JSON list of C-alpha atoms in Angstrom, two decimals:
[
{"chain": "U", "resi": 1, "resn": "UNK", "atom": "CA", "xyz": [-29.38, -23.27, 23.27]},
{"chain": "U", "resi": 2, "resn": "UNK", "atom": "CA", "xyz": [-26.35, -21.00, 22.98]},
{"chain": "U", "resi": 3, "resn": "UNK", "atom": "CA", "xyz": [-25.58, -19.39, 26.30]},
{"chain": "U", "resi": 4, "resn": "UNK", "atom": "CA", "xyz": [-22.88, -17.22, 27.81]},
{"chain": "U", "resi": 5, "resn": "UNK", "atom": "CA", "xyz": [-22.55, -17.03, 31.59]},
{"chain": "U", "resi": 6, "resn": "UNK", "atom": "CA", "xyz": [-20.31, -14.54, 33.35]},
{"chain": "U", "resi": 7, "resn": "UNK", "atom": "CA", "xyz": [-19.12, -14.40, 36.93]},
{"chain": "U", "resi": 8, "resn": "UNK", "atom": "CA", "xyz": [-19.01, -12.68, 39.23]},
{"chain": "U", "resi": 9, "resn": "UNK", "atom": "CA", "xyz": [-21.95, -10.39, 38.55]},
{"chain": "U", "resi": 10, "resn": "UNK", "atom": "CA", "xyz": [-20.13, -7.55, 40.28]},
{"chain": "U", "resi": 11, "resn": "UNK", "atom": "CA", "xyz": [-16.75, -7.00, 41.86]},
{"chain": "U", "resi": 12, "resn": "UNK", "atom": "CA", "xyz": [-15.12, -4.31, 43.98]},
{"chain": "U", "resi": 13, "resn": "UNK", "atom": "CA", "xyz": [-11.34, -4.12, 44.24]},
{"chain": "U", "resi": 14, "resn": "UNK", "atom": "CA", "xyz": [-8.74, -1.67, 45.50]},
{"chain": "U", "resi": 15, "resn": "UNK", "atom": "CA", "xyz": [-6.68, 0.31, 43.04]},
{"chain": "U", "resi": 16, "resn": "UNK", "atom": "CA", "xyz": [-3.48, -1.48, 42.16]},
{"chain": "U", "resi": 17, "resn": "UNK", "atom": "CA", "xyz": [-4.87, -4.95, 42.81]},
{"chain": "U", "resi": 18, "resn": "UNK", "atom": "CA", "xyz": [-5.37, -7.66, 40.20]},
{"chain": "U", "resi": 19, "resn": "UNK", "atom": "CA", "xyz": [-8.64, -9.37, 39.36]},
{"chain": "U", "resi": 20, "resn": "UNK", "atom": "CA", "xyz": [-9.98, -12.12, 37.12]},
{"chain": "U", "resi": 21, "resn": "UNK", "atom": "CA", "xyz": [-13.36, -12.26, 35.42]},
{"chain": "U", "resi": 22, "resn": "UNK", "atom": "CA", "xyz": [-14.86, -15.51, 34.17]},
{"chain": "U", "resi": 23, "resn": "UNK", "atom": "CA", "xyz": [-16.92, -16.46, 31.12]},
{"chain": "U", "resi": 24, "resn": "UNK", "atom": "CA", "xyz": [-18.42, -19.89, 30.42]},
{"chain": "U", "resi": 25, "resn": "UNK", "atom": "CA", "xyz": [-20.21, -20.60, 27.18]},
{"chain": "U", "resi": 26, "resn": "UNK", "atom": "CA", "xyz": [-22.13, -23.31, 25.37]},
{"chain": "U", "resi": 27, "resn": "UNK", "atom": "CA", "xyz": [-22.01, -21.74, 21.90]},
{"chain": "U", "resi": 28, "resn": "UNK", "atom": "CA", "xyz": [-21.37, -24.29, 19.18]},
{"chain": "U", "resi": 29, "resn": "UNK", "atom": "CA", "xyz": [-19.75, -24.52, 16.73]},
{"chain": "U", "resi": 30, "resn": "UNK", "atom": "CA", "xyz": [-17.39, -21.98, 18.21]},
{"chain": "U", "resi": 31, "resn": "UNK", "atom": "CA", "xyz": [-15.87, -19.22, 16.08]},
{"chain": "U", "resi": 32, "resn": "UNK", "atom": "CA", "xyz": [-14.43, -16.58, 18.37]},
{"chain": "U", "resi": 33, "resn": "UNK", "atom": "CA", "xyz": [-14.79, -14.93, 21.76]},
{"chain": "U", "resi": 34, "resn": "UNK", "atom": "CA", "xyz": [-14.47, -11.23, 22.46]},
{"chain": "U", "resi": 35, "resn": "UNK", "atom": "CA", "xyz": [-14.20, -9.27, 25.65]},
{"chain": "U", "resi": 36, "resn": "UNK", "atom": "CA", "xyz": [-15.74, -5.80, 25.55]},
{"chain": "U", "resi": 37, "resn": "UNK", "atom": "CA", "xyz": [-15.37, -2.97, 28.05]},
{"chain": "U", "resi": 38, "resn": "UNK", "atom": "CA", "xyz": [-18.40, -0.75, 28.51]},
{"chain": "U", "resi": 39, "resn": "UNK", "atom": "CA", "xyz": [-18.10, 2.45, 30.50]},
{"chain": "U", "resi": 40, "resn": "UNK", "atom": "CA", "xyz": [-21.30, 3.66, 32.14]},
{"chain": "U", "resi": 41, "resn": "UNK", "atom": "CA", "xyz": [-23.59, 5.28, 29.58]},
{"chain": "U", "resi": 42, "resn": "UNK", "atom": "CA", "xyz": [-21.27, 4.47, 26.68]},
{"chain": "U", "resi": 43, "resn": "UNK", "atom": "CA", "xyz": [-21.08, 1.84, 23.95]},
{"chain": "U", "resi": 44, "resn": "UNK", "atom": "CA", "xyz": [-18.95, -1.31, 24.37]},
{"chain": "U", "resi": 45, "resn": "UNK", "atom": "CA", "xyz": [-15.38, -1.24, 23.08]},
{"chain": "U", "resi": 46, "resn": "UNK", "atom": "CA", "xyz": [-13.53, -4.41, 22.08]},
{"chain": "U", "resi": 47, "resn": "UNK", "atom": "CA", "xyz": [-10.56, -5.38, 24.26]},
{"chain": "U", "resi": 48, "resn": "UNK", "atom": "CA", "xyz": [-9.52, -8.73, 22.82]},
{"chain": "U", "resi": 49, "resn": "UNK", "atom": "CA", "xyz": [-10.64, -11.37, 20.35]},
{"chain": "U", "resi": 50, "resn": "UNK", "atom": "CA", "xyz": [-9.73, -15.02, 20.66]},
{"chain": "U", "resi": 51, "resn": "UNK", "atom": "CA", "xyz": [-10.17, -17.78, 18.14]},
{"chain": "U", "resi": 52, "resn": "UNK", "atom": "CA", "xyz": [-10.22, -21.53, 18.67]},
{"chain": "U", "resi": 53, "resn": "UNK", "atom": "CA", "xyz": [-6.46, -21.96, 18.39]},
{"chain": "U", "resi": 54, "resn": "UNK", "atom": "CA", "xyz": [-5.48, -19.15, 20.76]},
{"chain": "U", "resi": 55, "resn": "UNK", "atom": "CA", "xyz": [-4.92, -19.74, 24.47]},
{"chain": "U", "resi": 56, "resn": "UNK", "atom": "CA", "xyz": [-3.77, -16.32, 25.64]},
{"chain": "U", "resi": 57, "resn": "UNK", "atom": "CA", "xyz": [-3.90, -12.81, 24.30]},
{"chain": "U", "resi": 58, "resn": "UNK", "atom": "CA", "xyz": [-2.84, -9.59, 25.96]},
{"chain": "U", "resi": 59, "resn": "UNK", "atom": "CA", "xyz": [-3.82, -5.96, 25.46]},
{"chain": "U", "resi": 60, "resn": "UNK", "atom": "CA", "xyz": [-1.80, -3.84, 27.85]},
{"chain": "U", "resi": 61, "resn": "UNK", "atom": "CA", "xyz": [-2.88, -4.69, 31.39]},
{"chain": "U", "resi": 62, "resn": "UNK", "atom": "CA", "xyz": [-5.67, -6.94, 30.08]},
{"chain": "U", "resi": 63, "resn": "UNK", "atom": "CA", "xyz": [-4.93, -10.63, 29.46]},
{"chain": "U", "resi": 64, "resn": "UNK", "atom": "CA", "xyz": [-7.56, -12.99, 28.12]},
{"chain": "U", "resi": 65, "resn": "UNK", "atom": "CA", "xyz": [-7.33, -16.76, 28.19]},
{"chain": "U", "resi": 66, "resn": "UNK", "atom": "CA", "xyz": [-9.39, -19.35, 26.38]},
{"chain": "U", "resi": 67, "resn": "UNK", "atom": "CA", "xyz": [-9.86, -23.05, 27.03]},
{"chain": "U", "resi": 68, "resn": "UNK", "atom": "CA", "xyz": [-11.89, -24.29, 24.07]},
{"chain": "U", "resi": 69, "resn": "UNK", "atom": "CA", "xyz": [-12.13, -27.79, 25.52]},
{"chain": "U", "resi": 70, "resn": "UNK", "atom": "CA", "xyz": [-13.88, -26.68, 28.71]},
{"chain": "U", "resi": 71, "resn": "UNK", "atom": "CA", "xyz": [-15.51, -23.69, 26.96]},
{"chain": "U", "resi": 72, "resn": "UNK", "atom": "CA", "xyz": [-14.19, -21.22, 29.45]},
{"chain": "U", "resi": 73, "resn": "UNK", "atom": "CA", "xyz": [-12.50, -17.85, 29.15]},
{"chain": "U", "resi": 74, "resn": "UNK", "atom": "CA", "xyz": [-11.08, -15.44, 31.66]},
{"chain": "U", "resi": 75, "resn": "UNK", "atom": "CA", "xyz": [-10.08, -11.80, 31.59]},
{"chain": "U", "resi": 76, "resn": "UNK", "atom": "CA", "xyz": [-7.27, -10.87, 33.96]},
{"chain": "U", "resi": 77, "resn": "UNK", "atom": "CA", "xyz": [-6.69, -7.22, 34.82]},
{"chain": "U", "resi": 78, "resn": "UNK", "atom": "CA", "xyz": [-3.30, -6.39, 36.27]},
{"chain": "U", "resi": 79, "resn": "UNK", "atom": "CA", "xyz": [-2.53, -3.43, 38.53]},
{"chain": "U", "resi": 80, "resn": "UNK", "atom": "CA", "xyz": [-6.06, -2.06, 38.30]},
{"chain": "U", "resi": 81, "resn": "UNK", "atom": "CA", "xyz": [-6.71, 1.64, 37.83]},
{"chain": "U", "resi": 82, "resn": "UNK", "atom": "CA", "xyz": [-9.74, 3.75, 38.62]},
{"chain": "U", "resi": 83, "resn": "UNK", "atom": "CA", "xyz": [-10.42, 3.97, 34.89]},
{"chain": "U", "resi": 84, "resn": "UNK", "atom": "CA", "xyz": [-10.92, 0.21, 34.79]},
{"chain": "U", "resi": 85, "resn": "UNK", "atom": "CA", "xyz": [-14.26, 0.71, 36.54]},
{"chain": "U", "resi": 86, "resn": "UNK", "atom": "CA", "xyz": [-16.74, -0.48, 33.92]},
{"chain": "U", "resi": 87, "resn": "UNK", "atom": "CA", "xyz": [-18.83, -3.41, 32.80]},
{"chain": "U", "resi": 88, "resn": "UNK", "atom": "CA", "xyz": [-16.94, -6.19, 31.04]},
{"chain": "U", "resi": 89, "resn": "UNK", "atom": "CA", "xyz": [-18.96, -8.19, 28.54]},
{"chain": "U", "resi": 90, "resn": "UNK", "atom": "CA", "xyz": [-18.08, -11.59, 27.09]},
{"chain": "U", "resi": 91, "resn": "UNK", "atom": "CA", "xyz": [-19.39, -12.11, 23.54]},
{"chain": "U", "resi": 92, "resn": "UNK", "atom": "CA", "xyz": [-19.21, -15.46, 21.75]},
{"chain": "U", "resi": 93, "resn": "UNK", "atom": "CA", "xyz": [-19.74, -16.04, 18.03]},
{"chain": "U", "resi": 94, "resn": "UNK", "atom": "CA", "xyz": [-20.69, -19.23, 16.27]},
{"chain": "U", "resi": 95, "resn": "UNK", "atom": "CA", "xyz": [-19.18, -20.30, 12.97]},
{"chain": "U", "resi": 96, "resn": "UNK", "atom": "CA", "xyz": [-22.39, -19.80, 11.07]},
{"chain": "U", "resi": 97, "resn": "UNK", "atom": "CA", "xyz": [-25.19, -17.32, 11.38]},
{"chain": "U", "resi": 98, "resn": "UNK", "atom": "CA", "xyz": [-25.39, -13.68, 12.23]},
{"chain": "U", "resi": 99, "resn": "UNK", "atom": "CA", "xyz": [-26.20, -13.58, 15.93]},
{"chain": "U", "resi": 100, "resn": "UNK", "atom": "CA", "xyz": [-23.78, -12.73, 18.68]},
{"chain": "U", "resi": 101, "resn": "UNK", "atom": "CA", "xyz": [-24.23, -14.34, 22.08]},
{"chain": "U", "resi": 102, "resn": "UNK", "atom": "CA", "xyz": [-23.81, -11.81, 24.87]},
{"chain": "U", "resi": 103, "resn": "UNK", "atom": "CA", "xyz": [-23.11, -12.42, 28.51]},
{"chain": "U", "resi": 104, "resn": "UNK", "atom": "CA", "xyz": [-24.80, -10.16, 31.05]},
{"chain": "U", "resi": 105, "resn": "UNK", "atom": "CA", "xyz": [-21.48, -8.64, 32.00]},
{"chain": "U", "resi": 106, "resn": "UNK", "atom": "CA", "xyz": [-19.41, -8.22, 35.15]},
{"chain": "U", "resi": 107, "resn": "UNK", "atom": "CA", "xyz": [-19.59, -4.81, 36.78]},
{"chain": "U", "resi": 108, "resn": "UNK", "atom": "CA", "xyz": [-16.16, -3.86, 38.13]},
{"chain": "U", "resi": 109, "resn": "UNK", "atom": "CA", "xyz": [-15.61, -1.02, 40.56]},
{"chain": "U", "resi": 110, "resn": "UNK", "atom": "CA", "xyz": [-12.04, 0.02, 41.37]},
{"chain": "U", "resi": 111, "resn": "UNK", "atom": "CA", "xyz": [-11.80, 2.17, 44.46]},
{"chain": "R", "resi": 1, "resn": "UNK", "atom": "CA", "xyz": [-12.36, 10.25, 11.94]},
{"chain": "R", "resi": 2, "resn": "UNK", "atom": "CA", "xyz": [-14.26, 7.01, 11.37]},
{"chain": "R", "resi": 3, "resn": "UNK", "atom": "CA", "xyz": [-16.91, 5.73, 13.69]},
{"chain": "R", "resi": 4, "resn": "UNK", "atom": "CA", "xyz": [-20.55, 5.39, 14.60]},
{"chain": "R", "resi": 5, "resn": "UNK", "atom": "CA", "xyz": [-22.64, 8.25, 15.88]},
{"chain": "R", "resi": 6, "resn": "UNK", "atom": "CA", "xyz": [-26.00, 8.07, 17.60]},
{"chain": "R", "resi": 7, "resn": "UNK", "atom": "CA", "xyz": [-28.34, 10.89, 18.41]},
{"chain": "R", "resi": 8, "resn": "UNK", "atom": "CA", "xyz": [-29.72, 12.10, 20.60]},
{"chain": "R", "resi": 9, "resn": "UNK", "atom": "CA", "xyz": [-27.81, 10.94, 23.67]},
{"chain": "R", "resi": 10, "resn": "UNK", "atom": "CA", "xyz": [-30.90, 11.30, 25.86]},
{"chain": "R", "resi": 11, "resn": "UNK", "atom": "CA", "xyz": [-34.51, 11.14, 24.70]},
{"chain": "R", "resi": 12, "resn": "UNK", "atom": "CA", "xyz": [-37.72, 11.53, 26.61]},
{"chain": "R", "resi": 13, "resn": "UNK", "atom": "CA", "xyz": [-41.03, 10.35, 25.26]},
{"chain": "R", "resi": 14, "resn": "UNK", "atom": "CA", "xyz": [-44.57, 10.57, 26.41]},
{"chain": "R", "resi": 15, "resn": "UNK", "atom": "CA", "xyz": [-46.65, 7.41, 26.35]},
{"chain": "R", "resi": 16, "resn": "UNK", "atom": "CA", "xyz": [-48.34, 6.92, 22.98]},
{"chain": "R", "resi": 17, "resn": "UNK", "atom": "CA", "xyz": [-45.69, 8.78, 21.00]},
{"chain": "R", "resi": 18, "resn": "UNK", "atom": "CA", "xyz": [-43.41, 7.38, 18.33]},
{"chain": "R", "resi": 19, "resn": "UNK", "atom": "CA", "xyz": [-39.77, 8.42, 18.48]},
{"chain": "R", "resi": 20, "resn": "UNK", "atom": "CA", "xyz": [-36.89, 7.87, 16.06]},
{"chain": "R", "resi": 21, "resn": "UNK", "atom": "CA", "xyz": [-33.30, 7.20, 17.11]},
{"chain": "R", "resi": 22, "resn": "UNK", "atom": "CA", "xyz": [-30.57, 8.10, 14.66]},
{"chain": "R", "resi": 23, "resn": "UNK", "atom": "CA", "xyz": [-27.54, 5.95, 13.80]},
{"chain": "R", "resi": 24, "resn": "UNK", "atom": "CA", "xyz": [-24.89, 6.95, 11.26]},
{"chain": "R", "resi": 25, "resn": "UNK", "atom": "CA", "xyz": [-21.60, 5.24, 10.38]},
{"chain": "R", "resi": 26, "resn": "UNK", "atom": "CA", "xyz": [-18.73, 6.25, 8.12]},
{"chain": "R", "resi": 27, "resn": "UNK", "atom": "CA", "xyz": [-16.84, 2.96, 8.34]},
{"chain": "R", "resi": 28, "resn": "UNK", "atom": "CA", "xyz": [-18.18, 1.77, 4.98]},
{"chain": "R", "resi": 29, "resn": "UNK", "atom": "CA", "xyz": [-19.69, -1.24, 6.74]},
{"chain": "R", "resi": 30, "resn": "UNK", "atom": "CA", "xyz": [-22.40, -3.24, 5.03]},
{"chain": "R", "resi": 31, "resn": "UNK", "atom": "CA", "xyz": [-24.11, -4.57, 8.16]},
{"chain": "R", "resi": 32, "resn": "UNK", "atom": "CA", "xyz": [-25.79, -2.54, 10.86]},
{"chain": "R", "resi": 33, "resn": "UNK", "atom": "CA", "xyz": [-27.58, -3.57, 14.05]},
{"chain": "R", "resi": 34, "resn": "UNK", "atom": "CA", "xyz": [-29.81, -2.22, 16.79]},
{"chain": "R", "resi": 35, "resn": "UNK", "atom": "CA", "xyz": [-29.60, -3.58, 20.33]},
{"chain": "R", "resi": 36, "resn": "UNK", "atom": "CA", "xyz": [-31.49, -2.88, 23.49]},
{"chain": "R", "resi": 37, "resn": "UNK", "atom": "CA", "xyz": [-29.74, -3.00, 26.88]},
{"chain": "R", "resi": 38, "resn": "UNK", "atom": "CA", "xyz": [-31.60, -3.24, 30.19]},
{"chain": "R", "resi": 39, "resn": "UNK", "atom": "CA", "xyz": [-29.99, -3.29, 33.64]},
{"chain": "R", "resi": 40, "resn": "UNK", "atom": "CA", "xyz": [-28.69, -6.73, 34.55]},
{"chain": "R", "resi": 41, "resn": "UNK", "atom": "CA", "xyz": [-29.37, -8.17, 31.11]},
{"chain": "R", "resi": 42, "resn": "UNK", "atom": "CA", "xyz": [-27.24, -8.89, 28.11]},
{"chain": "R", "resi": 43, "resn": "UNK", "atom": "CA", "xyz": [-27.67, -6.98, 24.88]},
{"chain": "R", "resi": 44, "resn": "UNK", "atom": "CA", "xyz": [-30.69, -8.10, 22.89]},
{"chain": "R", "resi": 45, "resn": "UNK", "atom": "CA", "xyz": [-30.95, -7.76, 19.12]},
{"chain": "R", "resi": 46, "resn": "UNK", "atom": "CA", "xyz": [-33.87, -5.72, 17.80]},
{"chain": "R", "resi": 47, "resn": "UNK", "atom": "CA", "xyz": [-33.18, -5.50, 14.05]},
{"chain": "R", "resi": 48, "resn": "UNK", "atom": "CA", "xyz": [-30.27, -5.94, 11.73]},
{"chain": "R", "resi": 49, "resn": "UNK", "atom": "CA", "xyz": [-29.53, -5.01, 8.14]},
{"chain": "R", "resi": 50, "resn": "UNK", "atom": "CA", "xyz": [-26.94, -6.60, 5.91]},
{"chain": "R", "resi": 51, "resn": "UNK", "atom": "CA", "xyz": [-27.38, -4.32, 2.94]},
{"chain": "R", "resi": 52, "resn": "UNK", "atom": "CA", "xyz": [-29.25, -1.24, 1.79]},
{"chain": "R", "resi": 53, "resn": "UNK", "atom": "CA", "xyz": [-33.03, -1.69, 1.51]},
{"chain": "R", "resi": 54, "resn": "UNK", "atom": "CA", "xyz": [-32.91, -4.96, 3.42]},
{"chain": "R", "resi": 55, "resn": "UNK", "atom": "CA", "xyz": [-33.42, -5.63, 7.12]},
{"chain": "R", "resi": 56, "resn": "UNK", "atom": "CA", "xyz": [-34.42, -8.54, 9.32]},
{"chain": "R", "resi": 57, "resn": "UNK", "atom": "CA", "xyz": [-36.10, -8.87, 12.70]},
{"chain": "R", "resi": 58, "resn": "UNK", "atom": "CA", "xyz": [-34.01, -9.84, 15.67]},
{"chain": "R", "resi": 59, "resn": "UNK", "atom": "CA", "xyz": [-35.13, -11.41, 18.92]},
{"chain": "R", "resi": 60, "resn": "UNK", "atom": "CA", "xyz": [-37.26, -8.52, 20.20]},
{"chain": "R", "resi": 61, "resn": "UNK", "atom": "CA", "xyz": [-38.55, -6.64, 17.12]},
{"chain": "R", "resi": 62, "resn": "UNK", "atom": "CA", "xyz": [-42.14, -6.15, 18.29]},
{"chain": "R", "resi": 63, "resn": "UNK", "atom": "CA", "xyz": [-42.96, -2.46, 18.70]},
{"chain": "R", "resi": 64, "resn": "UNK", "atom": "CA", "xyz": [-39.96, -1.30, 16.68]},
{"chain": "R", "resi": 65, "resn": "UNK", "atom": "CA", "xyz": [-39.39, -0.43, 13.03]},
{"chain": "R", "resi": 66, "resn": "UNK", "atom": "CA", "xyz": [-36.31, 0.41, 10.96]},
{"chain": "R", "resi": 67, "resn": "UNK", "atom": "CA", "xyz": [-35.29, 1.56, 7.50]},
{"chain": "R", "resi": 68, "resn": "UNK", "atom": "CA", "xyz": [-32.05, 1.30, 5.53]},
{"chain": "R", "resi": 69, "resn": "UNK", "atom": "CA", "xyz": [-32.26, 3.72, 2.62]},
{"chain": "R", "resi": 70, "resn": "UNK", "atom": "CA", "xyz": [-28.57, 4.59, 2.74]},
{"chain": "R", "resi": 71, "resn": "UNK", "atom": "CA", "xyz": [-25.55, 2.48, 3.59]},
{"chain": "R", "resi": 72, "resn": "UNK", "atom": "CA", "xyz": [-24.48, 4.96, 6.23]},
{"chain": "R", "resi": 73, "resn": "UNK", "atom": "CA", "xyz": [-27.78, 5.29, 8.07]},
{"chain": "R", "resi": 74, "resn": "UNK", "atom": "CA", "xyz": [-29.99, 2.89, 10.03]},
{"chain": "R", "resi": 75, "resn": "UNK", "atom": "CA", "xyz": [-32.65, 4.77, 12.06]},
{"chain": "R", "resi": 76, "resn": "UNK", "atom": "CA", "xyz": [-34.78, 2.98, 14.63]},
{"chain": "R", "resi": 77, "resn": "UNK", "atom": "CA", "xyz": [-38.35, 4.03, 15.38]},
{"chain": "R", "resi": 78, "resn": "UNK", "atom": "CA", "xyz": [-39.79, 3.08, 18.75]},
{"chain": "R", "resi": 79, "resn": "UNK", "atom": "CA", "xyz": [-43.54, 2.97, 18.26]},
{"chain": "R", "resi": 80, "resn": "UNK", "atom": "CA", "xyz": [-46.36, 3.30, 20.75]},
{"chain": "R", "resi": 81, "resn": "UNK", "atom": "CA", "xyz": [-46.84, -0.47, 20.41]},
{"chain": "R", "resi": 82, "resn": "UNK", "atom": "CA", "xyz": [-43.64, -1.06, 22.39]},
{"chain": "R", "resi": 83, "resn": "UNK", "atom": "CA", "xyz": [-44.97, -1.57, 25.90]},
{"chain": "R", "resi": 84, "resn": "UNK", "atom": "CA", "xyz": [-41.78, -1.01, 27.85]},
{"chain": "R", "resi": 85, "resn": "UNK", "atom": "CA", "xyz": [-39.50, 1.19, 25.77]},
{"chain": "R", "resi": 86, "resn": "UNK", "atom": "CA", "xyz": [-37.41, 2.73, 28.55]},
{"chain": "R", "resi": 87, "resn": "UNK", "atom": "CA", "xyz": [-33.90, 1.37, 27.93]},
{"chain": "R", "resi": 88, "resn": "UNK", "atom": "CA", "xyz": [-30.43, 2.08, 26.58]},
{"chain": "R", "resi": 89, "resn": "UNK", "atom": "CA", "xyz": [-30.28, 1.61, 22.80]},
{"chain": "R", "resi": 90, "resn": "UNK", "atom": "CA", "xyz": [-27.05, 0.72, 21.03]},
{"chain": "R", "resi": 91, "resn": "UNK", "atom": "CA", "xyz": [-26.37, 0.79, 17.31]},
{"chain": "R", "resi": 92, "resn": "UNK", "atom": "CA", "xyz": [-23.52, -1.26, 15.85]},
{"chain": "R", "resi": 93, "resn": "UNK", "atom": "CA", "xyz": [-22.00, -2.00, 12.48]},
{"chain": "R", "resi": 94, "resn": "UNK", "atom": "CA", "xyz": [-19.73, -4.64, 10.99]},
{"chain": "R", "resi": 95, "resn": "UNK", "atom": "CA", "xyz": [-17.99, -5.18, 7.69]},
{"chain": "R", "resi": 96, "resn": "UNK", "atom": "CA", "xyz": [-20.31, -8.10, 6.89]},
{"chain": "R", "resi": 97, "resn": "UNK", "atom": "CA", "xyz": [-23.30, -9.54, 8.66]},
{"chain": "R", "resi": 98, "resn": "UNK", "atom": "CA", "xyz": [-21.71, -12.78, 9.80]},
{"chain": "R", "resi": 99, "resn": "UNK", "atom": "CA", "xyz": [-21.19, -13.09, 13.54]},
{"chain": "R", "resi": 100, "resn": "UNK", "atom": "CA", "xyz": [-17.45, -13.68, 13.31]},
{"chain": "R", "resi": 101, "resn": "UNK", "atom": "CA", "xyz": [-16.96, -10.10, 12.17]},
{"chain": "R", "resi": 102, "resn": "UNK", "atom": "CA", "xyz": [-16.25, -7.58, 14.89]},
{"chain": "R", "resi": 103, "resn": "UNK", "atom": "CA", "xyz": [-19.12, -5.25, 15.63]},
{"chain": "R", "resi": 104, "resn": "UNK", "atom": "CA", "xyz": [-18.32, -1.64, 16.42]},
{"chain": "R", "resi": 105, "resn": "UNK", "atom": "CA", "xyz": [-20.76, 0.13, 18.72]},
{"chain": "R", "resi": 106, "resn": "UNK", "atom": "CA", "xyz": [-22.01, 3.66, 18.87]},
{"chain": "R", "resi": 107, "resn": "UNK", "atom": "CA", "xyz": [-22.22, 5.68, 22.12]},
{"chain": "R", "resi": 108, "resn": "UNK", "atom": "CA", "xyz": [-25.87, 4.81, 22.71]},
{"chain": "R", "resi": 109, "resn": "UNK", "atom": "CA", "xyz": [-29.16, 6.63, 23.25]},
{"chain": "R", "resi": 110, "resn": "UNK", "atom": "CA", "xyz": [-30.97, 6.47, 26.56]},
{"chain": "R", "resi": 111, "resn": "UNK", "atom": "CA", "xyz": [-34.73, 6.56, 26.05]},
{"chain": "R", "resi": 112, "resn": "UNK", "atom": "CA", "xyz": [-37.03, 7.34, 28.94]},
{"chain": "R", "resi": 113, "resn": "UNK", "atom": "CA", "xyz": [-40.82, 7.17, 28.74]},
{"chain": "R", "resi": 114, "resn": "UNK", "atom": "CA", "xyz": [-42.53, 9.67, 30.99]}
]
């Protein structure tokens, strides 16, 4: 069964600090992995997309890594800002089919 | 200004009533999707459509119905048969239906059953 597990479930950090969110998946055969940011009461917005051959991808203060061998990804946020407070969702796609596999998200609060 | 719009933002329904949630996109995308989001759970697929006049059930279609009469529009009806309809509903679209295509999400509709 395709699964996506995220950790931690929630996280509180001080403004200006860094943090790392984790995503483990069992989706096979793997196509790509996306990190979405979802502000409270809003729709998710894509931050990064990573394919099998990519190890690291950055989008401003957001850096995603992918280890396709261990089926793990991380999202690193540098110099956090209050506006980073949101839910971060890991979404993994398989090569075939239509369904996306969603993690439950990590709720980040920057204070 | 391209994007996906959903209306209304908030919707209240009495038990036993059907309600329809609107979703419109001007991205010229072929595929459209409806998801349900509950606290502490990942998004769950209700219905999807890959082309006009065609749609398929997702993982939790019971108590819901959809139509796709126009490429731009994919309304979702929450019927009285849905036993626990209070949730946040998200509409999405993608260029094609395959999962490797990025899905773009609307702002969502929060439905509350009174």
